[in-house]
Coordinates of C-alpha atoms in Angstrom, one line a residue:
X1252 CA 0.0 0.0 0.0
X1253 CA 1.4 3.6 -0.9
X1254 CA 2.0 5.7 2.1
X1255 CA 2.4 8.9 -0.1
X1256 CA -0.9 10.6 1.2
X1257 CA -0.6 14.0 1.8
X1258 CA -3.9 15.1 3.3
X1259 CA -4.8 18.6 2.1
X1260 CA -7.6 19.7 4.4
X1261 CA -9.8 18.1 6.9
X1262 CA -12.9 17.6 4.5
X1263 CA -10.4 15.8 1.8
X1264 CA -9.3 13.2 5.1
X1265 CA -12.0 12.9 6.5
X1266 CA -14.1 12.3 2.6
X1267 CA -10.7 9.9 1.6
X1268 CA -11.8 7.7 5.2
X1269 CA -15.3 7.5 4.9
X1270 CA -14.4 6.4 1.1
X1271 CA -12.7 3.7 2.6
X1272 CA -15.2 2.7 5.3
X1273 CA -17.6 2.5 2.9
X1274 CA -15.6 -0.2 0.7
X1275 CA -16.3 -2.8 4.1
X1276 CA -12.7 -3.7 4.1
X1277 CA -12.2 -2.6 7.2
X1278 CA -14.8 -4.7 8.9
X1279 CA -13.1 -8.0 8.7
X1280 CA -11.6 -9.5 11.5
X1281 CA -8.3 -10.0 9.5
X1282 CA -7.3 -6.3 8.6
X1283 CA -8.2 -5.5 12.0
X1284 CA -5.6 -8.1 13.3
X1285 CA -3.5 -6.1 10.2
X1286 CA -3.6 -3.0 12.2
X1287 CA -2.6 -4.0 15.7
X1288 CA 0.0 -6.1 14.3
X1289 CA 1.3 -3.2 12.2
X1290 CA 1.4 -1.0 16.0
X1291 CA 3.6 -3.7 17.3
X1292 CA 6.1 -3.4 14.8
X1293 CA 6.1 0.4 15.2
X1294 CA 6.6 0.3 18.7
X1295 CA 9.0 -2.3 18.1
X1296 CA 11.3 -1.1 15.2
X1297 CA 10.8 2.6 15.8
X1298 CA 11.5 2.6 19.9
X1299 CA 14.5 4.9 19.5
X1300 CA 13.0 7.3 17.5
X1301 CA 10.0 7.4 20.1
X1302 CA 12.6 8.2 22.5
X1303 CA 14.4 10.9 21.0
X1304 CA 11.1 12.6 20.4
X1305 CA 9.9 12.0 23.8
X1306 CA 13.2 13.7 25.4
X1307 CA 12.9 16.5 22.9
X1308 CA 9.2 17.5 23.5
X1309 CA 9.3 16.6 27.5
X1310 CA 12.9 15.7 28.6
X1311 CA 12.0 12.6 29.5
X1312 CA 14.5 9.8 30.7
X1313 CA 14.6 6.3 28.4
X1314 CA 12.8 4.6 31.2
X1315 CA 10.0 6.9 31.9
X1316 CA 9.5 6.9 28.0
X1317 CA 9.7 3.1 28.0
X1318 CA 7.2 3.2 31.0
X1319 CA 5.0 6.0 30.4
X1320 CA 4.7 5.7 26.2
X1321 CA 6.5 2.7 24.5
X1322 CA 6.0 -0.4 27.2
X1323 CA 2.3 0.8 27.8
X1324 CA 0.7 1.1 24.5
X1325 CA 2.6 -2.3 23.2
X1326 CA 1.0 -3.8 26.3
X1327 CA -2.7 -2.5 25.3
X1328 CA -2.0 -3.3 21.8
X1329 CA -1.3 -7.0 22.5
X1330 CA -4.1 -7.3 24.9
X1331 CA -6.6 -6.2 22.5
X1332 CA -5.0 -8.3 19.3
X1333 CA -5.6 -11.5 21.5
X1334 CA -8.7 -11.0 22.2
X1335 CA -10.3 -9.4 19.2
X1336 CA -11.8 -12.2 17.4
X1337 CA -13.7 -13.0 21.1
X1338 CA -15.1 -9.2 21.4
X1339 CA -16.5 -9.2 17.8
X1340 CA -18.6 -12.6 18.9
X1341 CA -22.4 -11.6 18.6
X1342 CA -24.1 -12.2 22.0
X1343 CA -27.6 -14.3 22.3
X1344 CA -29.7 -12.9 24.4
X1345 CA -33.0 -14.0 25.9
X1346 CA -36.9 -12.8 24.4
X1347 CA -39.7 -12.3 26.6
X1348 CA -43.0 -14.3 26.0
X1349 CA -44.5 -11.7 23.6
X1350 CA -41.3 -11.9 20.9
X1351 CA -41.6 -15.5 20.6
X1352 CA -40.7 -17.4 19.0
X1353 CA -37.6 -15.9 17.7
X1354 CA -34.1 -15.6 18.3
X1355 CA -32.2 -12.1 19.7
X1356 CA -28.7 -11.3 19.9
X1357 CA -27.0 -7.7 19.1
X1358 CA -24.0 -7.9 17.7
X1359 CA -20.8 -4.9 17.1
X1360 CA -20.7 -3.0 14.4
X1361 CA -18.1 -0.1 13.7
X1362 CA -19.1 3.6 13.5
X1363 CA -17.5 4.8 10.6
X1364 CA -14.4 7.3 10.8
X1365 CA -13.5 8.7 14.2
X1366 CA -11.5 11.0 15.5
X1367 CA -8.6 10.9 18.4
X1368 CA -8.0 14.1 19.8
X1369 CA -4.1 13.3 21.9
X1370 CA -2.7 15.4 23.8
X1371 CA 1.1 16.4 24.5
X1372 CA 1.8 14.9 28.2
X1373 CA 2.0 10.9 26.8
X1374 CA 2.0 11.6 23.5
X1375 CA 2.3 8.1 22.1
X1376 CA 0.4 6.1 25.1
X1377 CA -2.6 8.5 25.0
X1378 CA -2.6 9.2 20.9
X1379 CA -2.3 5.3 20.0
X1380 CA -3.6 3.7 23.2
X1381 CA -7.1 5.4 22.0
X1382 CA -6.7 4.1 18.1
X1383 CA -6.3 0.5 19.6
X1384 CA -9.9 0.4 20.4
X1385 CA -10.8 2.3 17.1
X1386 CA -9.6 0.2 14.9
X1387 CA -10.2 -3.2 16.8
X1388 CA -13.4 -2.2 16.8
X1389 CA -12.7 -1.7 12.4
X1390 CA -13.2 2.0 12.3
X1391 CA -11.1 4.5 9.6
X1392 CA -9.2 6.9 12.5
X1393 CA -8.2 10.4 12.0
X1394 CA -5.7 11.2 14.3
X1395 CA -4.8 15.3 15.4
X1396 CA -1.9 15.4 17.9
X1397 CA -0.7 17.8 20.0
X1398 CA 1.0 20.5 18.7
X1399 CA 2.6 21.2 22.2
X1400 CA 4.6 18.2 21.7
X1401 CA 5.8 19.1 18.1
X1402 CA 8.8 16.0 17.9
X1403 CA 6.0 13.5 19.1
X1404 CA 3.5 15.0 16.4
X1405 CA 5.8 14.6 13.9
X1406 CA 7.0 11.0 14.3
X1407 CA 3.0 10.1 15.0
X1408 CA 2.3 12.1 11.2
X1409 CA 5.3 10.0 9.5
X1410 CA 5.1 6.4 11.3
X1411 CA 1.2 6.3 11.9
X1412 CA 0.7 6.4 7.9
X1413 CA 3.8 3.4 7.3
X1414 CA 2.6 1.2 9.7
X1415 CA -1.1 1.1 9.4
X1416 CA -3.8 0.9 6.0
X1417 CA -2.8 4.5 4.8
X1418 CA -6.6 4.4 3.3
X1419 CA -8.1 4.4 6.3
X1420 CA -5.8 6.5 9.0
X1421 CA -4.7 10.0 8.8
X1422 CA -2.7 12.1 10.6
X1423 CA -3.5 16.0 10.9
X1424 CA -1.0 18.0 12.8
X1425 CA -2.0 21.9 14.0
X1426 CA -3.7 23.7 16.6
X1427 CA -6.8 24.2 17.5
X1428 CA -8.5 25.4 14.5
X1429 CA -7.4 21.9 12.6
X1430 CA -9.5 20.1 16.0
X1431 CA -12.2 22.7 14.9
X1432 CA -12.6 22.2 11.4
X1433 CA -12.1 18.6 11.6
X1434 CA -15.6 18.3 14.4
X1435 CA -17.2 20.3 11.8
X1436 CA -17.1 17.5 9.3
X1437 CA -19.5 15.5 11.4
X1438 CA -17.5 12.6 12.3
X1439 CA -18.7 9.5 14.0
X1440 CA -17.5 9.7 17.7
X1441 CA -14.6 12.1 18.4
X1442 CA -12.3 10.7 21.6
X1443 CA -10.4 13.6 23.3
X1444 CA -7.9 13.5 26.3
X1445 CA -6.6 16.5 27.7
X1446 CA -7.6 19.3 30.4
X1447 CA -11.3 19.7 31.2
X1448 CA -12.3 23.3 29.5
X1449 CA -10.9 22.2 26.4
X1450 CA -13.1 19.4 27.1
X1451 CA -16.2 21.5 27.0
X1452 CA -15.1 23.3 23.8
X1453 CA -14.4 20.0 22.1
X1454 CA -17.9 18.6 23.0
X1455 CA -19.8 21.8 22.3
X1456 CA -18.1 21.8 18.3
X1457 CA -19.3 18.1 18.4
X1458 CA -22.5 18.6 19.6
X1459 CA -23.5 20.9 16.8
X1460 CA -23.1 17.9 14.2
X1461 CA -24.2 15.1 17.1
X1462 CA -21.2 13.5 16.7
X1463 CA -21.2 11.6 20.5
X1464 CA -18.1 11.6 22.4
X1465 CA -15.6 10.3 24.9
X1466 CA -13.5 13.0 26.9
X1467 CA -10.9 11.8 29.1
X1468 CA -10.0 15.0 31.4
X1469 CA -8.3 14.9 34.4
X1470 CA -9.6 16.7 38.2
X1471 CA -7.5 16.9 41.3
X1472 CA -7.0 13.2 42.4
X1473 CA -6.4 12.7 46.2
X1474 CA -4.5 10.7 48.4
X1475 CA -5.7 9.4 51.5
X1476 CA -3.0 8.1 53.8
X1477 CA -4.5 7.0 56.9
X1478 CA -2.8 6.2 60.7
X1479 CA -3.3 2.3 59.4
X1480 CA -0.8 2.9 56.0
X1481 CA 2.4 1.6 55.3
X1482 CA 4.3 5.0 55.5
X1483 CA 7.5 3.7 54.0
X1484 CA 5.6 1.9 50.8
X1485 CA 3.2 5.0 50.8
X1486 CA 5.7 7.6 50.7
X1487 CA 7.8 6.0 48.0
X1488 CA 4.5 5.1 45.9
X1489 CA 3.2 8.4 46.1
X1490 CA 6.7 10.0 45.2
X1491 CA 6.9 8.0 41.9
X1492 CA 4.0 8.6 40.0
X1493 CA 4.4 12.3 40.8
X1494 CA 7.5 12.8 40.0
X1495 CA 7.1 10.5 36.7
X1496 CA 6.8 12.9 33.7
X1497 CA 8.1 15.7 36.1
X1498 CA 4.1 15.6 37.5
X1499 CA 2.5 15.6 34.4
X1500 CA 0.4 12.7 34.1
X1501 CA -3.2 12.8 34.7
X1502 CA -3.6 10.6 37.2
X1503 CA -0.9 12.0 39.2
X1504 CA -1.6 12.3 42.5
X1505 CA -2.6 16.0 42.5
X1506 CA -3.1 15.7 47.2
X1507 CA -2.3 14.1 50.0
X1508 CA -4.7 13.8 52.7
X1509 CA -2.4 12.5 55.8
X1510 CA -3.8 11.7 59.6
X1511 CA -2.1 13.4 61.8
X1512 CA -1.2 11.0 64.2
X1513 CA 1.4 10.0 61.5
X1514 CA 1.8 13.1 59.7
X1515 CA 5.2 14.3 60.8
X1516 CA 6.6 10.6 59.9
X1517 CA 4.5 11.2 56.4
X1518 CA 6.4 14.1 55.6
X1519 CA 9.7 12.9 56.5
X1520 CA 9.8 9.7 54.6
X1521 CA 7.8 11.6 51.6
X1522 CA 10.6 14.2 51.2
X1523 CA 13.4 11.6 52.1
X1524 CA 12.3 9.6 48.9
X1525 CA 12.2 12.5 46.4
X1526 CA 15.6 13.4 47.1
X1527 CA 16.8 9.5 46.5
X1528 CA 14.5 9.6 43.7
X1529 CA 15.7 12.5 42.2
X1530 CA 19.6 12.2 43.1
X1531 CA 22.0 13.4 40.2
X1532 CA 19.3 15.3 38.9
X1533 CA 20.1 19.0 37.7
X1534 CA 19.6 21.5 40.8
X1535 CA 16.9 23.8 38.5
X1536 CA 15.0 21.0 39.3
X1537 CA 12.6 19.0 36.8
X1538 CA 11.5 20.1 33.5
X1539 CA 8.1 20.9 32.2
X1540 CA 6.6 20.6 28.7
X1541 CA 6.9 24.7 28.0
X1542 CA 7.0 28.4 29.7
X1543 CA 3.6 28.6 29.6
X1544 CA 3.4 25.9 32.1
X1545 CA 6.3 26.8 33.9
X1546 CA 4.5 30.2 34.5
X1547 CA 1.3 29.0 35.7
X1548 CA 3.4 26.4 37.9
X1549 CA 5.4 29.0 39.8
X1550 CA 2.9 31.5 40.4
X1551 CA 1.1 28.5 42.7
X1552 CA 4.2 27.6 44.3
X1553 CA 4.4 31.8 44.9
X1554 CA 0.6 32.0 46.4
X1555 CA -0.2 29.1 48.2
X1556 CA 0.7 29.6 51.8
X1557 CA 1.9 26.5 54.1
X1558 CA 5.4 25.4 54.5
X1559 CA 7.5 24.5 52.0
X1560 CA 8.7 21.3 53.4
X1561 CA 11.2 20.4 50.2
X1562 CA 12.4 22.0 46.9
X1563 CA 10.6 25.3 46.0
X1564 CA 12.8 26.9 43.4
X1565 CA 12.1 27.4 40.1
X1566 CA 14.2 27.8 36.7
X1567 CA 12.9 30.1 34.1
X1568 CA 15.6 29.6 31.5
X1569 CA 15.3 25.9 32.0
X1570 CA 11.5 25.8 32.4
X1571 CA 12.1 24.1 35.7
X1572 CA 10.4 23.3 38.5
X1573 CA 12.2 21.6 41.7
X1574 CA 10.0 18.4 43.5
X1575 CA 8.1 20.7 45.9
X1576 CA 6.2 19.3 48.8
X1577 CA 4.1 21.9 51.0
X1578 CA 2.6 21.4 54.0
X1579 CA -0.6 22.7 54.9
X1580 CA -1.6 25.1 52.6
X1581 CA -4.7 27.1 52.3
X1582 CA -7.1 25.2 51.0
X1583 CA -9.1 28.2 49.2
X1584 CA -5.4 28.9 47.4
X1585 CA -5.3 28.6 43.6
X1586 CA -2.7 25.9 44.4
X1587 CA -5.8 23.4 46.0
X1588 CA -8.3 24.9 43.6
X1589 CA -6.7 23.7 39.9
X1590 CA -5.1 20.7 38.6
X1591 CA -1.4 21.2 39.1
X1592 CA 0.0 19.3 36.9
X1593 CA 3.5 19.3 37.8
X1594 CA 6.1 18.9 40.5
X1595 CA 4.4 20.2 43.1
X1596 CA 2.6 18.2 45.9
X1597 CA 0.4 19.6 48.6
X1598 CA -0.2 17.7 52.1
X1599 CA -2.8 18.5 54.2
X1600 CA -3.3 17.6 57.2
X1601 CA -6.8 15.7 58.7
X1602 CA -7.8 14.3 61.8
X1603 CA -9.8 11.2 60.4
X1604 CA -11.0 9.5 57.5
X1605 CA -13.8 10.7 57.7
X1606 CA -12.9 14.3 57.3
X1607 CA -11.2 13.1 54.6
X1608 CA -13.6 11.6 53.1
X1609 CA -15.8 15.1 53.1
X1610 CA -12.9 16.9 51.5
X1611 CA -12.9 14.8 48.8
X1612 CA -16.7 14.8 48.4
X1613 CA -16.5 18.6 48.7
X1614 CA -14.8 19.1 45.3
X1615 CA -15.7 18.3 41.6
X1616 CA -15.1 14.2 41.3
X1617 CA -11.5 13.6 40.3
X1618 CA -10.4 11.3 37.4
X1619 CA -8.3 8.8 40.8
X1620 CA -8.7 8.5 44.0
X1621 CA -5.9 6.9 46.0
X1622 CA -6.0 5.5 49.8
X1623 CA -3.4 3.8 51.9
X1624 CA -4.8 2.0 54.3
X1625 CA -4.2 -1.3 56.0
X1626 CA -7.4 -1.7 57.2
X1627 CA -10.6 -3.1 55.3
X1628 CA -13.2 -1.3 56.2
X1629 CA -10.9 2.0 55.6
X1630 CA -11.4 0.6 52.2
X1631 CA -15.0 0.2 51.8
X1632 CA -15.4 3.4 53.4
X1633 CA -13.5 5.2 50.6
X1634 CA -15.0 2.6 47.7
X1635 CA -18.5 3.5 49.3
X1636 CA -18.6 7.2 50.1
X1637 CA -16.9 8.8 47.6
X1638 CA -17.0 9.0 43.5
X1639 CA -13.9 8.7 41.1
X1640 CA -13.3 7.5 37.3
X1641 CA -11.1 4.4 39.4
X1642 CA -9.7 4.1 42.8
X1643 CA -6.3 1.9 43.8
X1644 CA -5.7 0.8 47.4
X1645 CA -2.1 0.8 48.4
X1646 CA -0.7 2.0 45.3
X1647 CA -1.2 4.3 42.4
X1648 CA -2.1 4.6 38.6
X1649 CA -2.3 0.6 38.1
X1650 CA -6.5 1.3 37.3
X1651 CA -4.5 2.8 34.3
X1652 CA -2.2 -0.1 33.8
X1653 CA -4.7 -2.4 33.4
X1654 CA -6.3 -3.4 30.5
X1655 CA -8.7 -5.9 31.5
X1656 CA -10.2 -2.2 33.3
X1657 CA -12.3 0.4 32.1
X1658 CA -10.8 3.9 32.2
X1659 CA -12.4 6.5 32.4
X1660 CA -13.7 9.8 34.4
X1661 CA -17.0 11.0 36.2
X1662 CA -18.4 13.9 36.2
X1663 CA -15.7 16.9 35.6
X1664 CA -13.0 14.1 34.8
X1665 CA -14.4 12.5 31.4
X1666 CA -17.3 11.0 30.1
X1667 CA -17.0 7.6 28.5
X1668 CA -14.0 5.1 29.4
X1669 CA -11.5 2.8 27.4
X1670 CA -8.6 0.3 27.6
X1671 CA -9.6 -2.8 26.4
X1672 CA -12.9 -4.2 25.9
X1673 CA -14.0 -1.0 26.6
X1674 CA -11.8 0.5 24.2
X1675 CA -13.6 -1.9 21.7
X1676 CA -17.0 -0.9 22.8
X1677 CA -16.6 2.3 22.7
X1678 CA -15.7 2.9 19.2
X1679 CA -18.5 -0.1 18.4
X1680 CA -22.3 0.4 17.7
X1681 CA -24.2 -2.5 20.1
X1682 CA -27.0 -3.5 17.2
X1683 CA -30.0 -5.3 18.3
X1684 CA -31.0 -8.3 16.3
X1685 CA -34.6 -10.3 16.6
X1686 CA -35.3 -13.2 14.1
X1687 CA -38.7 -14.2 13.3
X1688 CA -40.2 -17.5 11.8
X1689 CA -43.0 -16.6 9.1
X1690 CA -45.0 -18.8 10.8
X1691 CA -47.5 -18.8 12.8
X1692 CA -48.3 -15.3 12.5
X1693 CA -51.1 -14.9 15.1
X1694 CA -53.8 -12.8 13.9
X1695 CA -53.9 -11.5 17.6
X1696 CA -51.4 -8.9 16.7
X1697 CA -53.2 -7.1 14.0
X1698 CA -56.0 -4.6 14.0
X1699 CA -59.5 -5.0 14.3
X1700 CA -58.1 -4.9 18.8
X1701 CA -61.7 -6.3 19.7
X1702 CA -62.3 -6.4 23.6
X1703 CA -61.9 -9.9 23.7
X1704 CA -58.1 -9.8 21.3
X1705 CA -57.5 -7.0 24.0
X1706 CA -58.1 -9.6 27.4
X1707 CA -56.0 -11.6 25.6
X1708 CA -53.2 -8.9 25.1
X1709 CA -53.5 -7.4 28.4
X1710 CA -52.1 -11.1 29.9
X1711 CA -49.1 -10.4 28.0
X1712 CA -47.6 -7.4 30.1

């Protein structure tokens, strides 16, 4: 298959995919197979030039880009490829008395030509983890990626194309306008990840055409580290996933709620393992994606109040932000009322669970929530009483990691999850099926509905 598409304008991609889609090609279960075999091989044979990009765009280390991009789309991509001829299955389903007899099922069927939306924190895990599920499910894809991550977009707009049908995937790099124009064509779903008032922007453009969507945002996810936690394990989970990607993950944890019976201890150990963590590092501290970040980032570290219990400086000319943990901060302060998004890591101090519990519930419904707790009914309590896209006891992000899991937000964090199955059903129309024997027809059915047909009918329901 050529790979020399040069894709002029959104309505020429979007008219060359539905072209495509409407040829059935992509419905068997074979060039589905095609396509997830053909992401293996990219992830495979390009891994270097994945991590370049990823160090250019981010400064990312080779193991966070193995971890956060390259090791954790092939893992999704495998999942789905071994189980894809199982998902497509159609599903027999009962009838009540007044279908019969007949047979129902409903069986998957693919929308058309979608659009992923990726964004620039995970460039490849969040752009391609999406198209696994799209093209499982035997959709065309258009793909836009992040034009904050300019290397990643690149490589996506060059590999994407050599790797998969170029017929029926295209690759549009630009800023907003090209997301614009492209919800204007009236796509079938359109599948966005990034922050949650682009989110609304995104789903008002698609709601003008009807074109449904899945938004995966993000929120302020807490922890909740309890007098009955681990405080070693705690403080050295905690201190990895938000200091992977310099704090930039979506799932990060964004809080800590600590008890303070164990507090002091908390602290301690917390600040103890970021400076193991991040030993040899440069002293400007970590980097982040660009200055626009880096402003918003040091303007909470400069307004937040509470003590700065680690790290605190910040790099302009480096774009860098030091690990930063501070205690105690105002709770009204911008810092505790947006997603940070960074380096930074606020700890607040609570006197039980449930005051916990009610700070949480408090605020708009975050994409994680996170508890460490030894004890069960700790756990039930937080599983019970309060609302998140996915919760992990004793650990962090592996709701993410998991692809026999839905993914998703509630509320102000998303709409719609993925990974998986779900990936699959997502980007899949569920279509009813009854079958019907000629005969008998009853003559009960069918006007003249005499009194006595009506008795008759009324048993029925």
């Amino acid at each position: 298959m050529s790979v020399d598409v040069i894709e002029t304008s959104p309505a020429s991609a979007v008219a060359r995919l539905r072209a495509t889609f409407a040829s059935g090609r992509t419905r068997s279960a074979r060039w589905r197979i095609e396509q997830l075999r053909g992401l293996e091989r990219l992830l495979a044979e390009r891994e270097d030039e994945i991590r370049t990009a990823l160090a250019a765009d981010l400064g990312r280390s080779s193991a966070e880009a193995f971890i956060g991009d390259i090791g954790a789309t092939k893992a999704e991509v495998v999942h789905a490829r071994k189980r894809l001829r199982r998902w497509m299955r159609p599903r027999r389903t009962g009838l009540p008395l007044t279908a019969l007899p007949g047979r129902g099922w409903f069986q998957y069927e693919p929308l058309g030509v979608v659009l992923v939306i990726g964004p620039w924190n995970y460039p490849f895990y969040l752009t391609i983890g999406p198209m696994v599920g799209a093209l499982a499910a035997g959709n065309c894809v258009v793909v836009k990626p992040s034009e904050h991550a300019p290397r990643s977009s690149a490589a996506l707009a060059e590999l994407l194309p050599r790797y998969l049908d170029p017929e029926a995937v295209a690759v549009l790099e630009g800023d907003a306008e090209v997301t614009q124009d492209l919800l204007a064509q009236g796509l079938d779903h359109a599948f966005f990840t990034g922050g949650t008032e682009i989110g609304r922007e995104v789903m008002r453009a698609a709601a003008a055409r009807l074109t449904p969507v899945t938004l995966e945002l993000g929120g302020k996810s807490p922890v909740i580290v309890t007098a009955a936690a681990d405080l070693e394990v705690a403080a050295r989970r905690i201190a990895w996933l938000k200091l992977m990607n310099s704090g930039q993950t979506c799932i990060a944890p964004d809080y800590v709620l600590v008890e303070r019976a164990v507090r002091d201890e908390f602290l301690d150990l917390l600040a103890s393992t970021m400076r193991t963590f991040r030993a040899g590092d440069h002293e400007s501290g970590m980097r982040v994606v660009n200055e626009r970040q880096f402003t918003r980032l040091a303007g909470l570290l400069g307004t937040s109040g509470g003590e700065v219990v680690i790290g605190g400086g910040a790099d302009r000319a480096a774009t860098a932000i030091q690990p930063t943990v501070v205690a105690d901060p105002d709770p009204d302060s911008a810092l505790m009322g947006q997603e940070i998004f960074g380096p930074i890591l606020p700890v607040l101090t609570v006197d039980s669970l449930d005051e916990a519990i009610a700070f949480v519930n408090a605020r708009p419904k975050p994409l994680a929530a996170y508890l460490f707790s030894r004890r069960r009914g700790e756990h039930r309590a937080v599983l019970d009483r309060t609302s998140s896209g996915g919760v992990v006891i004793n650990h962090l992000a592996f709701h993410c990691m998991s692809p026999q899991l839905p993914f998703g937000g509630v509320g102000d964090s998303g709409i719609g999850s993925y990974h998986g199955r779900w990936g699959f059903e997502t980007f899949s129309h569920r279509k009813a099926v009854v079958s019907k024997p000629s005969r008998p027809d009853l003559s009960l059915l069918y006007p003249p509905y005499t009194d006595s047909k009506m008795r008759i009918i009324r048993r029925f329901f």
